[in-house]
Short mmCIF file of C-alpha atoms in Angstrom, two decimals:
data_model
loop_
_atom_site.label_atom_id
_atom_site.label_comp_id
_atom_site.label_asym_id
_atom_site.label_seq_id
_atom_site.Cartn_x
_atom_site.Cartn_y
_atom_site.Cartn_z
CA MET A 1 -82.39 -95.65 2.11
CA ALA A 2 -81.47 -99.35 2.32
CA ARG A 3 -78.20 -98.62 0.54
CA HIS A 4 -77.45 -95.83 3.00
CA MET A 5 -78.10 -98.17 5.91
CA PHE A 6 -75.83 -100.81 4.41
CA VAL A 7 -73.06 -98.22 3.96
CA THR A 8 -73.59 -97.15 7.59
CA PHE A 9 -73.26 -100.77 8.69
CA LEU A 10 -69.95 -101.08 6.80
CA ILE A 11 -68.62 -97.84 8.31
CA VAL A 12 -69.60 -98.90 11.84
CA LEU A 13 -68.04 -102.31 11.28
CA GLY A 14 -64.85 -100.70 9.98
CA ILE A 15 -64.55 -98.33 12.94
CA TYR A 16 -65.31 -101.11 15.42
CA VAL A 17 -62.83 -103.62 13.99
CA SER A 18 -60.15 -100.90 13.76
CA LEU A 19 -60.76 -100.09 17.41
CA LEU A 20 -60.42 -103.75 18.45
CA ILE A 21 -57.12 -103.95 16.55
CA VAL A 22 -55.72 -100.70 17.97
CA ILE A 23 -56.51 -101.58 21.57
CA ASP A 24 -55.55 -105.21 21.01
CA HIS A 25 -58.92 -106.45 22.23
CA PRO A 26 -59.85 -110.08 21.44
CA PHE A 27 -62.21 -110.45 18.50
CA VAL A 28 -65.67 -111.52 19.48
CA ALA A 29 -65.59 -114.85 17.72
CA ASN A 30 -62.54 -115.91 19.71
CA ALA A 31 -63.74 -114.64 23.04
CA MET A 32 -64.90 -117.12 25.65
CA PRO A 33 -66.29 -116.14 29.03
CA ALA A 34 -63.90 -117.25 31.74
CA GLU A 35 -66.56 -119.31 33.51
CA GLU A 36 -67.19 -121.35 30.37
CA PHE A 37 -63.46 -121.57 29.79
CA VAL A 38 -62.90 -122.99 33.25
CA SER A 39 -65.73 -125.51 32.91
CA ASN A 40 -64.23 -126.70 29.61
CA THR A 41 -60.76 -127.06 31.04
CA ASP A 42 -59.18 -130.21 32.36
CA GLU A 43 -58.81 -130.09 36.13
CA ASN A 44 -55.05 -130.65 35.85
CA ASP A 45 -54.64 -127.68 33.58
CA LEU A 46 -56.75 -125.44 35.75
CA ALA A 47 -54.05 -123.96 37.87
CA SER A 48 -52.05 -122.86 34.87
CA THR A 49 -54.91 -121.79 32.64
CA GLU A 50 -57.32 -119.96 34.86
CA THR A 51 -54.75 -117.38 35.75
CA LYS A 52 -54.49 -116.41 32.10
CA ASN A 53 -58.18 -115.90 31.75
CA ASN A 54 -59.63 -114.67 35.00
CA GLY A 55 -58.16 -111.22 35.22
CA VAL A 56 -56.70 -111.64 38.66
CA GLU A 57 -53.33 -112.04 37.04
CA LEU A 58 -53.70 -108.69 35.39
CA ALA A 59 -54.82 -106.99 38.54
CA GLN A 60 -52.02 -108.73 40.38
CA GLU A 61 -49.42 -107.49 37.91
CA GLN A 62 -50.56 -104.02 38.67
CA GLN A 63 -50.62 -104.68 42.35
CA ASN A 64 -47.10 -106.05 42.48
CA GLU A 65 -45.62 -102.64 42.23
CA SER A 66 -48.47 -100.71 43.69
CA THR A 67 -47.50 -100.42 47.32
CA THR A 68 -45.02 -97.64 47.57
CA LYS A 69 -44.69 -95.59 50.68
CA PRO A 70 -44.73 -91.85 50.20
CA THR A 71 -41.31 -90.35 50.73
CA ASN A 72 -42.09 -86.65 51.07
CA ILE A 73 -45.55 -86.13 52.45
CA ASP A 74 -46.74 -82.56 52.26
CA LYS A 75 -50.36 -82.21 53.31
CA THR A 76 -50.68 -78.92 51.48
CA GLU A 77 -50.05 -80.68 48.19
CA VAL A 78 -52.92 -83.06 48.74
CA LYS A 79 -55.95 -81.99 46.76
CA THR A 80 -59.38 -83.53 46.78
CA VAL A 81 -60.36 -84.60 43.29
CA LYS A 82 -64.07 -84.98 43.93
CA LYS A 83 -66.07 -85.98 46.99
CA MET A 84 -68.78 -88.61 46.81
CA LEU A 85 -70.10 -91.32 49.08
CA PHE A 86 -68.56 -94.75 48.71
CA LYS A 87 -70.90 -97.47 49.96
CA GLY A 88 -68.58 -100.20 51.11
CA PRO A 89 -69.40 -103.59 49.61
CA THR A 90 -68.73 -106.93 51.24
CA ILE A 91 -65.85 -108.64 49.55
CA VAL A 92 -64.93 -112.29 49.57
CA GLY A 93 -61.31 -113.28 49.33
CA VAL A 94 -58.24 -113.18 51.55
CA SER A 95 -56.93 -110.96 54.32
CA GLU A 96 -53.32 -110.81 55.45
CA LYS A 97 -51.10 -108.55 57.47
CA VAL A 98 -48.45 -107.20 55.09
CA ASP A 99 -45.10 -105.59 55.75
CA LEU A 100 -45.05 -102.45 53.65
CA ASN A 101 -41.26 -102.37 53.76
CA ASN A 102 -41.36 -105.59 51.79
CA ALA A 103 -44.55 -104.70 50.01
CA GLU A 104 -43.81 -105.95 46.52
CA GLN A 105 -43.32 -109.52 47.65
CA GLU A 106 -45.95 -109.64 50.38
CA VAL A 107 -48.71 -108.04 48.38
CA GLN A 108 -48.00 -110.43 45.55
CA GLN A 109 -48.42 -113.34 47.94
CA VAL A 110 -51.88 -112.13 48.95
CA TRP A 111 -52.92 -111.88 45.30
CA GLN A 112 -51.57 -115.39 44.73
CA LYS A 113 -53.64 -116.70 47.64
CA LEU A 114 -56.76 -115.24 46.09
CA GLN A 115 -55.80 -116.70 42.75
CA SER A 116 -55.17 -120.17 44.12
CA ASN A 117 -58.57 -120.31 45.79
CA LYS A 118 -60.23 -122.51 43.17
CA VAL A 119 -63.64 -122.58 44.82
CA LEU A 120 -63.78 -118.84 44.70
CA GLN A 121 -62.42 -118.55 41.17
CA HIS A 122 -64.96 -121.08 39.87
CA ASN A 123 -67.78 -119.08 41.33
CA VAL A 124 -67.14 -115.64 39.94
CA ALA A 125 -70.07 -114.65 37.72
CA TRP A 126 -67.86 -113.83 34.73
CA ASN A 127 -70.75 -113.94 32.28
CA LYS A 128 -72.32 -110.91 33.87
CA GLY A 129 -69.19 -108.82 33.35
CA ASN A 130 -68.33 -105.62 35.25
CA ILE A 131 -66.65 -107.74 37.93
CA LYS A 132 -65.21 -105.69 40.79
CA VAL A 133 -62.01 -106.73 42.55
CA TYR A 134 -61.03 -104.67 45.58
CA ALA A 135 -57.70 -104.40 47.36
CA TYR A 136 -58.31 -102.76 50.73
CA TYR A 137 -55.46 -101.54 52.91
CA SER A 138 -56.44 -100.84 56.51
CA GLU A 139 -55.14 -101.02 60.09
CA PHE A 140 -51.91 -99.24 59.21
CA ASP A 141 -49.47 -99.17 62.08
CA GLU A 142 -48.12 -95.90 63.41
CA ASN A 143 -44.97 -96.05 61.29
CA PHE A 144 -46.92 -96.79 58.12
CA SER A 145 -44.78 -99.88 57.80
CA ALA A 146 -47.50 -102.54 58.11
CA ALA A 147 -51.16 -102.84 57.20
CA THR A 148 -53.89 -105.39 56.75
CA LEU A 149 -54.52 -106.09 53.08
CA SER A 150 -57.86 -107.60 52.08
CA ILE A 151 -58.25 -108.59 48.45
CA GLY A 152 -61.46 -110.02 47.12
CA TYR A 153 -64.39 -110.00 44.77
CA ASP A 154 -67.55 -108.08 45.46
CA GLN A 155 -69.95 -110.63 47.02
CA GLU A 156 -72.57 -109.63 44.45
CA ASP A 157 -70.27 -110.82 41.67
CA LEU A 158 -70.13 -114.36 43.07
CA LEU A 159 -72.41 -117.28 42.31
CA LEU A 160 -72.39 -118.68 45.83
CA ASN A 161 -72.76 -117.49 49.39
CA SER A 162 -69.22 -118.15 50.41
CA ASN A 163 -68.10 -118.97 53.91
CA ILE A 164 -64.57 -117.94 53.00
CA ASP A 165 -63.18 -114.76 54.54
CA THR A 166 -65.49 -111.85 54.04
CA VAL A 167 -64.66 -108.25 54.77
CA THR A 168 -67.09 -105.37 54.60
CA LEU A 169 -65.43 -102.27 53.31
CA PRO A 170 -66.25 -99.03 55.13
CA THR A 171 -68.71 -96.45 53.88
CA GLY A 172 -67.70 -92.84 53.65
CA VAL A 173 -66.86 -89.81 51.62
CA PHE A 174 -63.94 -90.60 49.42
CA HIS A 175 -61.12 -88.92 47.58
CA ARG A 176 -60.55 -90.46 44.18
CA PHE A 177 -57.17 -90.90 42.53
CA SER A 178 -55.92 -92.38 39.34
CA VAL A 179 -54.00 -95.61 39.05
CA ASN A 180 -51.27 -95.64 36.46
CA THR A 181 -52.23 -98.72 34.53
CA GLN A 182 -48.90 -98.87 32.76
CA THR A 183 -47.10 -99.32 36.07
CA GLY A 184 -50.04 -100.37 38.26
CA ILE A 185 -49.13 -97.75 40.84
CA PRO A 186 -51.71 -95.47 42.44
CA SER A 187 -50.60 -91.86 42.33
CA ASP A 188 -48.33 -90.46 45.07
CA LYS A 189 -51.21 -88.29 46.16
CA ALA A 190 -53.27 -91.40 46.84
CA TRP A 191 -50.59 -92.72 49.18
CA ALA A 192 -50.21 -89.34 50.84
CA GLN A 193 -53.94 -89.35 51.58
CA ALA A 194 -53.76 -92.95 52.74
CA TYR A 195 -51.14 -91.84 55.23
CA ILE A 196 -53.54 -89.27 56.62
CA TYR A 197 -56.73 -91.34 56.69
CA LYS A 198 -55.14 -94.76 57.24
CA ASN A 199 -56.94 -96.54 54.45
CA LEU A 200 -56.63 -97.12 50.72
CA ILE A 201 -58.97 -99.00 48.41
CA GLU A 202 -58.04 -100.05 44.91
CA ARG A 203 -61.03 -100.86 42.74
CA HIS A 204 -60.45 -102.86 39.56
CA THR A 205 -63.32 -103.47 37.13
CA LEU A 206 -62.91 -106.51 34.89
CA ASN A 207 -64.95 -107.52 31.86
CA ARG A 208 -66.26 -110.96 31.01
CA LEU A 209 -62.90 -111.97 29.66
CA GLY A 210 -61.20 -110.91 32.85
CA GLU A 211 -59.61 -107.90 31.19
CA LEU A 212 -59.27 -104.64 33.00
CA VAL A 213 -62.00 -102.14 32.09
CA SER A 214 -61.22 -99.44 34.62
CA ALA A 215 -59.14 -98.90 37.75
CA GLU A 216 -58.93 -96.28 40.45
CA ALA A 217 -57.73 -95.70 43.98
CA LEU A 218 -60.01 -94.37 46.70
CA VAL A 219 -59.17 -93.02 50.14
CA LEU A 220 -62.07 -92.68 52.56
CA GLU A 221 -62.38 -89.90 55.12
CA LEU A 222 -62.69 -92.13 58.18
CA MET B 1 -49.97 -92.20 21.84
CA ASP B 2 -49.60 -94.25 25.02
CA TRP B 3 -51.94 -91.92 26.87
CA LEU B 4 -54.81 -93.11 24.67
CA HIS B 5 -54.34 -96.61 26.09
CA GLN B 6 -54.51 -95.34 29.68
CA ILE B 7 -57.48 -96.87 31.52
CA VAL B 8 -59.96 -94.29 32.85
CA SER B 9 -62.36 -94.92 35.70
CA GLU B 10 -66.13 -94.80 35.12
CA GLU B 11 -66.46 -92.10 37.75
CA THR B 12 -63.86 -89.87 36.10
CA LEU B 13 -65.69 -90.03 32.81
CA TYR B 14 -69.02 -89.38 34.51
CA TYR B 15 -67.42 -86.35 36.16
CA PHE B 16 -66.28 -85.01 32.75
CA GLU B 17 -69.70 -85.71 31.26
CA THR B 18 -71.44 -83.57 33.90
CA PHE B 19 -68.62 -81.02 33.59
CA ILE B 20 -69.12 -80.49 29.85
CA GLN B 21 -72.87 -80.32 30.29
CA ASP B 22 -72.61 -77.71 33.05
CA TRP B 23 -70.03 -75.66 31.21
CA GLY B 24 -71.88 -76.17 27.94
CA MET B 25 -74.87 -74.37 29.44
CA THR B 26 -72.67 -71.62 30.93
CA ILE B 27 -70.84 -71.05 27.64
CA SER B 28 -74.15 -71.10 25.76
CA ILE B 29 -75.64 -68.40 27.96
CA GLY B 30 -72.48 -66.34 27.46
CA ILE B 31 -72.74 -66.74 23.69
CA LEU B 32 -76.45 -65.84 23.79
CA LEU B 33 -75.63 -62.59 25.58
CA LEU B 34 -72.94 -61.88 22.98
CA GLU B 35 -75.42 -62.58 20.20
CA LEU B 36 -78.00 -60.28 21.76
CA ILE B 37 -75.41 -57.50 21.94
CA VAL B 38 -74.51 -58.00 18.27
CA ILE B 39 -78.21 -58.02 17.35
CA ALA B 40 -78.78 -54.85 19.38
CA PHE B 41 -75.88 -53.13 17.57
CA LYS B 42 -77.48 -54.06 14.28
CA LYS B 43 -80.73 -52.55 15.61
CA GLN B 44 -82.54 -55.85 15.02
CA PHE B 45 -83.46 -56.42 18.66
CA THR B 46 -87.18 -56.89 19.34
CA MET B 47 -89.19 -57.96 22.36
CA ARG B 48 -90.48 -60.83 20.25
CA LEU B 49 -86.92 -62.13 19.90
CA LEU B 50 -86.38 -61.92 23.66
CA GLY B 51 -89.71 -63.65 24.29
CA ASP B 52 -88.72 -66.38 21.89
CA ALA B 53 -85.43 -66.91 23.76
CA PHE B 54 -87.36 -67.22 27.04
CA ALA B 55 -89.77 -69.66 25.37
CA ASN B 56 -86.76 -71.73 24.28
CA PHE B 57 -85.51 -72.03 27.84
CA GLY B 58 -89.10 -72.68 28.96
CA THR B 59 -89.27 -75.75 26.72
CA LEU B 60 -85.91 -76.79 28.18
CA ALA B 61 -87.42 -76.70 31.68
CA LEU B 62 -90.35 -78.85 30.57
CA PHE B 63 -87.95 -81.16 28.74
CA PHE B 64 -85.91 -81.61 31.93
CA ALA B 65 -89.07 -82.23 33.95
CA ILE B 66 -90.08 -85.07 31.64
CA GLY B 67 -86.53 -86.26 31.01
CA TYR B 68 -85.40 -86.53 34.60
CA ILE B 69 -88.60 -87.68 36.23
CA LEU B 70 -89.81 -90.21 33.68
CA VAL B 71 -86.95 -91.45 31.60
CA GLY B 72 -83.62 -90.34 33.08
CA ALA B 73 -82.96 -93.41 35.19
CA ALA B 74 -84.55 -95.84 32.74
CA TYR B 75 -82.36 -94.47 29.95
CA VAL B 76 -79.05 -95.34 31.60
CA ALA B 77 -80.49 -98.50 33.17
CA GLY B 78 -81.48 -99.67 29.69
CA PHE B 79 -77.92 -99.22 28.45
CA TYR B 80 -76.61 -101.14 31.45
CA TRP B 81 -79.12 -103.94 30.93
CA VAL B 82 -77.95 -104.49 27.36
CA TYR B 83 -74.27 -103.97 28.27
CA LEU B 84 -74.39 -106.52 31.09
CA ASN B 85 -76.61 -109.12 29.45
CA PHE B 86 -76.32 -108.95 25.69
CA SER B 87 -73.12 -107.13 24.71
CA ILE B 88 -70.76 -109.09 22.49
CA THR B 89 -67.80 -107.92 24.58
CA GLN B 90 -67.00 -105.30 27.20
CA LEU B 91 -64.51 -102.70 26.11
CA PRO B 92 -62.08 -100.98 28.47
CA ILE B 93 -62.48 -97.28 29.10
CA ASN B 94 -59.54 -95.53 27.48
CA GLY B 95 -58.84 -92.74 25.00
CA TRP B 96 -59.16 -94.89 21.89
CA VAL B 97 -62.47 -96.34 23.02
CA ILE B 98 -63.85 -92.93 23.93
CA MET B 99 -62.81 -91.49 20.54
CA ALA B 100 -64.35 -94.40 18.65
CA CYS B 101 -67.53 -94.11 20.70
CA VAL B 102 -67.82 -90.40 19.89
CA LEU B 103 -67.41 -91.22 16.19
CA LEU B 104 -70.05 -93.95 16.34
CA ALA B 105 -72.35 -91.78 18.47
CA ASP B 106 -72.04 -89.15 15.75
CA ILE B 107 -73.26 -91.65 13.15
CA ALA B 108 -76.07 -92.68 15.51
CA TYR B 109 -76.94 -89.00 15.91
CA TYR B 110 -77.15 -88.56 12.13
CA TRP B 111 -79.66 -91.40 11.80
CA GLU B 112 -81.63 -90.39 14.86
CA HIS B 113 -81.86 -86.85 13.52
CA ARG B 114 -82.91 -88.07 10.07
CA PHE B 115 -85.55 -90.26 11.71
CA MET B 116 -86.86 -87.28 13.68
CA HIS B 117 -87.41 -85.42 10.43
CA ARG B 118 -88.71 -88.28 8.35
CA CYS B 119 -91.14 -89.98 10.72
CA GLY B 120 -94.47 -88.51 11.85
CA ILE B 121 -93.98 -89.02 15.58
CA GLY B 122 -90.34 -87.95 15.36
CA TRP B 123 -91.24 -84.72 13.61
CA ALA B 124 -94.11 -84.13 16.06
CA THR B 125 -91.58 -83.75 18.87
CA HIS B 126 -88.65 -82.32 16.89
CA THR B 127 -90.79 -79.68 15.19
CA VAL B 128 -90.61 -77.76 18.48
CA HIS B 129 -86.87 -77.27 17.99
CA HIS B 130 -87.38 -76.01 14.45
CA SER B 131 -90.40 -73.81 15.15
CA SER B 132 -88.44 -70.73 16.22
CA PRO B 133 -88.29 -68.05 13.51
CA TYR B 134 -84.94 -66.98 14.98
CA PHE B 135 -81.56 -68.67 15.11
CA ASN B 136 -79.41 -68.20 18.18
CA ILE B 137 -77.92 -70.36 20.92
CA SER B 138 -81.16 -70.40 22.93
CA VAL B 139 -82.83 -72.25 20.04
CA ALA B 140 -80.49 -75.17 20.77
CA TYR B 141 -82.31 -75.57 24.08
CA ARG B 142 -85.76 -75.59 22.50
CA PHE B 143 -86.81 -79.20 23.00
CA GLY B 144 -89.92 -81.25 22.34
CA PRO B 145 -91.55 -83.74 24.75
CA LEU B 146 -90.01 -86.90 23.27
CA ASP B 147 -86.63 -85.48 22.28
CA GLY B 148 -84.96 -87.18 25.26
CA ILE B 149 -86.38 -90.62 24.48
CA MET B 150 -85.60 -91.06 20.79
CA PRO B 151 -81.77 -91.04 21.15
CA PHE B 152 -81.99 -94.10 23.40
CA PHE B 153 -82.97 -96.43 20.56
CA PHE B 154 -80.26 -95.16 18.25
CA HIS B 155 -77.45 -95.37 20.82
CA LEU B 156 -78.47 -98.73 22.28
CA PRO B 157 -76.46 -100.67 19.65
CA LEU B 158 -73.32 -99.11 21.15
CA ALA B 159 -74.05 -100.89 24.43
CA PHE B 160 -74.49 -104.10 22.45
CA LEU B 161 -71.05 -103.52 20.89
CA GLY B 162 -69.59 -103.42 24.41
CA PHE B 163 -69.12 -99.72 25.07
CA ASN B 164 -69.54 -98.94 28.75
CA PRO B 165 -72.80 -96.99 29.32
CA ILE B 166 -70.87 -94.15 30.90
CA VAL B 167 -68.78 -93.86 27.73
CA ILE B 168 -71.96 -93.82 25.62
CA VAL B 169 -73.58 -91.12 27.74
CA PHE B 170 -70.36 -89.08 27.58
CA ALA B 171 -70.15 -89.47 23.78
CA GLU B 172 -73.81 -88.51 23.39
CA GLY B 173 -73.26 -85.47 25.56
CA PHE B 174 -70.17 -84.47 23.61
CA VAL B 175 -71.97 -84.65 20.25
CA GLN B 176 -74.92 -82.76 21.72
CA LEU B 177 -72.68 -80.02 23.10
CA TYR B 178 -70.94 -79.62 19.74
CA GLN B 179 -74.34 -79.36 18.07
CA THR B 180 -75.53 -76.79 20.59
CA LEU B 181 -72.66 -74.44 19.80
CA LEU B 182 -73.60 -74.40 16.10
CA HIS B 183 -76.78 -72.43 16.74
CA THR B 184 -75.49 -68.96 15.93
CA GLU B 185 -75.52 -66.38 13.18
CA VAL B 186 -72.49 -64.60 14.63
CA VAL B 187 -70.09 -67.07 12.99
CA LYS B 188 -70.37 -66.84 9.22
CA LYS B 189 -68.22 -69.31 7.24
CA LEU B 190 -65.18 -71.13 8.56
CA PRO B 191 -62.09 -72.08 6.49
CA LYS B 192 -62.92 -74.47 3.65
CA PRO B 193 -61.24 -77.62 5.04
CA ILE B 194 -63.26 -77.24 8.24
CA GLU B 195 -66.48 -76.59 6.32
CA TRP B 196 -65.75 -79.68 4.23
CA ILE B 197 -65.29 -82.10 7.13
CA PHE B 198 -67.12 -80.66 10.10
CA ASN B 199 -70.63 -79.48 10.74
CA THR B 200 -70.48 -75.69 11.15
CA PRO B 201 -72.88 -72.87 12.02
CA SER B 202 -73.31 -72.28 8.29
CA HIS B 203 -74.30 -75.90 7.62
CA HIS B 204 -76.63 -75.90 10.58
CA ARG B 205 -78.31 -72.66 9.54
CA VAL B 206 -79.25 -74.52 6.36
CA HIS B 207 -80.72 -77.30 8.48
CA HIS B 208 -82.99 -74.81 10.22
CA GLY B 209 -84.13 -73.21 6.97
CA SER B 210 -87.68 -73.49 5.70
CA ASN B 211 -86.57 -72.59 2.16
CA PRO B 212 -87.61 -75.48 -0.12
CA GLU B 213 -83.98 -76.22 -1.08
CA TYR B 214 -82.96 -76.45 2.59
CA ILE B 215 -85.72 -78.71 3.94
CA ASP B 216 -84.47 -82.04 5.35
CA LYS B 217 -80.81 -81.24 4.77
CA ASN B 218 -77.68 -81.33 6.96
CA TYR B 219 -78.65 -83.73 9.75
CA ALA B 220 -75.07 -84.11 10.97
CA GLY B 221 -73.84 -83.79 14.54
CA ILE B 222 -70.08 -83.23 14.39
CA PHE B 223 -69.05 -84.49 10.94
CA ILE B 224 -70.87 -83.13 7.88
CA ILE B 225 -69.33 -85.96 5.83
CA TRP B 226 -72.28 -88.21 6.74
CA ASP B 227 -74.66 -85.85 4.92
CA LYS B 228 -72.33 -85.71 1.93
CA LEU B 229 -72.12 -89.50 1.90
CA PHE B 230 -75.86 -90.04 2.18
CA GLY B 231 -77.02 -87.29 -0.18
CA THR B 232 -78.61 -84.98 2.37
CA PHE B 233 -76.12 -82.13 2.17
CA ALA B 234 -76.89 -78.58 1.07
CA GLN B 235 -74.57 -75.57 1.00
CA GLU B 236 -75.67 -72.23 2.47
CA GLU B 237 -76.19 -70.04 -0.58
CA ASN B 238 -79.51 -68.18 -0.40
CA LYS B 239 -80.56 -66.30 2.72
CA VAL B 240 -82.02 -68.72 5.24
CA ILE B 241 -85.63 -68.28 6.32
CA TYR B 242 -85.83 -69.90 9.73
CA GLY B 243 -88.76 -71.79 11.17
CA ILE B 244 -91.27 -74.30 9.89
CA THR B 245 -93.64 -74.06 6.97
CA THR B 246 -96.63 -73.76 9.35
CA PRO B 247 -95.44 -71.23 11.95
CA VAL B 248 -96.44 -71.52 15.63
CA ASN B 249 -96.91 -67.76 16.19
CA THR B 250 -96.57 -67.90 19.97
CA VAL B 251 -93.88 -67.52 22.63
CA ASN B 252 -95.91 -69.40 25.26
CA PRO B 253 -93.47 -72.22 26.20
CA ILE B 254 -96.25 -74.69 27.06
CA LYS B 255 -97.97 -74.20 23.71
CA VAL B 256 -94.64 -74.33 21.90
CA PHE B 257 -93.64 -77.50 23.76
CA PHE B 258 -96.73 -79.48 22.81
CA ILE B 259 -97.49 -77.93 19.41
CA GLY B 260 -96.13 -80.85 17.38
CA LEU B 261 -97.93 -83.56 19.32
CA VAL B 262 -101.18 -81.59 19.26
CA ARG B 263 -100.94 -81.15 15.50
CA LEU B 264 -100.14 -84.84 15.03
CA ALA B 265 -103.05 -85.86 17.29
CA LYS B 266 -105.43 -83.68 15.25
CA GLN B 267 -104.15 -85.19 12.02
CA VAL B 268 -104.53 -88.75 13.38
CA SER B 269 -107.99 -87.92 14.62
CA LYS B 270 -109.26 -86.71 11.26
CA THR B 271 -107.65 -89.59 9.31
CA GLN B 272 -110.00 -92.50 8.55
CA GLY B 273 -109.03 -96.12 9.26
CA PHE B 274 -106.61 -97.67 11.74
CA ILE B 275 -103.87 -98.45 9.22
CA ASN B 276 -104.00 -94.91 7.89
CA LYS B 277 -103.81 -93.51 11.44
CA VAL B 278 -100.68 -95.59 12.05
CA GLY B 279 -99.37 -94.33 8.72
CA VAL B 280 -99.70 -90.72 9.86
CA ILE B 281 -97.67 -91.57 12.96
CA VAL B 282 -94.86 -93.53 11.31
CA MET B 283 -94.65 -92.17 7.77
CA PRO B 284 -92.87 -88.92 6.85
CA PRO B 285 -94.57 -85.62 7.74
CA GLY B 286 -97.17 -84.62 5.18
CA TRP B 287 -98.02 -88.22 4.37
CA SER B 288 -101.68 -88.91 3.79
CA PRO B 289 -103.57 -91.94 2.48
CA LYS B 290 -104.61 -89.94 -0.60
CA LYS B 291 -101.04 -89.05 -1.47
CA ALA B 292 -100.00 -92.63 -0.87
CA GLY B 293 -102.67 -93.69 -3.34
#
C-alpha cells in the first residue's frame, strides 16, 4: 500500500510539473506574492517593477485593443448565452470619459492611471488571490462614440478603505460573453449588446502572482 | 493547440458542469429504458427488477436530500477556503488545466473508491451502491448516506495544488458521469486498445461482482491503468454474480439507503472495547479483533 501511494505521489507530481511547463506557469519555489514583492522592492524601482508583477499590465495589454465599435449591428444575431443576476460590486480605481473613436489610446491611458496609483497598488490583497479587476463602460453617448470608463479593483480585494474614486457597478440580469485572451477583445456580440443596453463590464480575475485566471465580458439588461 | 491555452471564465465552466450533470441524468434514463427493452426482449423482465430500479432512484433522492441540505455548500466552500488560503499557486482556467485536473481527479477517484471498499465506514455507505443484485444504469444512482462526503477529502489536495474549485467540481462531475455510463450489460466488450486503457462496462461489471475472484477489483473511474498499476485489476472471464455477499433482500429505498450504516452500528455495538470498536469503523470490512489476533 505504501509503495502504491508513493507511486501515486510520483505520478501526480509528474502530471503537475508537466502542466506547469506546458502552460508556462511559474514554479512554486520561484513564485512570490506581489504584495511581498512590492514590500521587498526599493522605492525607486517600484514604478518599473510593480507593473511586471501586479497583473494590471496583463489586463491592460488585453484592454488596449479591446474597445472596438461594432460595424454591422444586427439585433437578430444577438443571442443570450445565459441569464443570471450580477450583483454590482463597488470598485476602487479611476474613472474617465473616453473617446471611443480613439479608444486604443484613451483606454490605455485609463489603465495607466490605475497602474500609477501607488497607494492603491500597495493595498491590493494579493495574498488572498482571486483578485477581481473590472473595466466598466457606461454613459455611452447617442453616437456610441464616447463613454465613461471606470477601471478598478473590487473594494473587497483591498486592504484599506480607500477615499480614492469609488464606483458601484449596477446590479442586474446579465448576458455573458467571452473575451479572446489572445487578442484581449470581447466578442463582437458583446459590443453589439453593449450598443443596445449602453453598458459593458469586463471582469478579469487575477491570481496571487497577478496572472490572469479568467476573463469575461458582461452586458447588463438595464 | 492554441485553444487549450484560451482562458475560460469560472461561470462558463460552472455552466458546463451543470449541463453535463443534467444531460447525464437524461441520457442515463434513456439508456435505462433501452436496457429495460432489451431485458424484456430476452424475457428476463421481472417486477423485482423494476422495483430495484425504483429503489435505486429512491436512494438518489435521499442522497440529494442529505447532499444538498447538509454538505453541498460546505463542500465547495471547503475547496475555496483551501484554494484562497493555502494553495501553493492559483492556476488559470484553460483547456490544459482542465484536462490535467480531470486526470488528477481520476487518480483521486481511484483512491477514494479503494478507501470506500477497504475501510469499515467507507464500505458501510458504499455497500448501498453494490447491494443491487442487478446491473443497469439505475444502479449508478444507488447512493449511500455518506457517498457525497467522502470525495471531498480525496479531491481537496487539488485545491491545495491551485486548481480553481470550479475546475475541481467540473472534473469530479466529469469522472462521475463517465463512471455512471459504465453501469450496463448492453455493451459487452469494446476493442482491445480501449479495454486496455479505459474503464469499460466489462471492467465495471467485474467491480460489481460478488464472485471471490472479483471482490475488491477494478476501482478505476476513467482509466483502468490505475488498477493495472496498483495490482487491483481483474478481467471479466466468468459470469458475474452481482450484489454483496450478504444480500439486502429488499427494494424499500429507506432500508436500502441505511443498510450499511445499520449493519456497521450493530457490529460496533457487539464488539468489546473502545479500540476494537474504532477498529471495526476504520479497518477493512470483515475485520474483527479475533482475526487481528
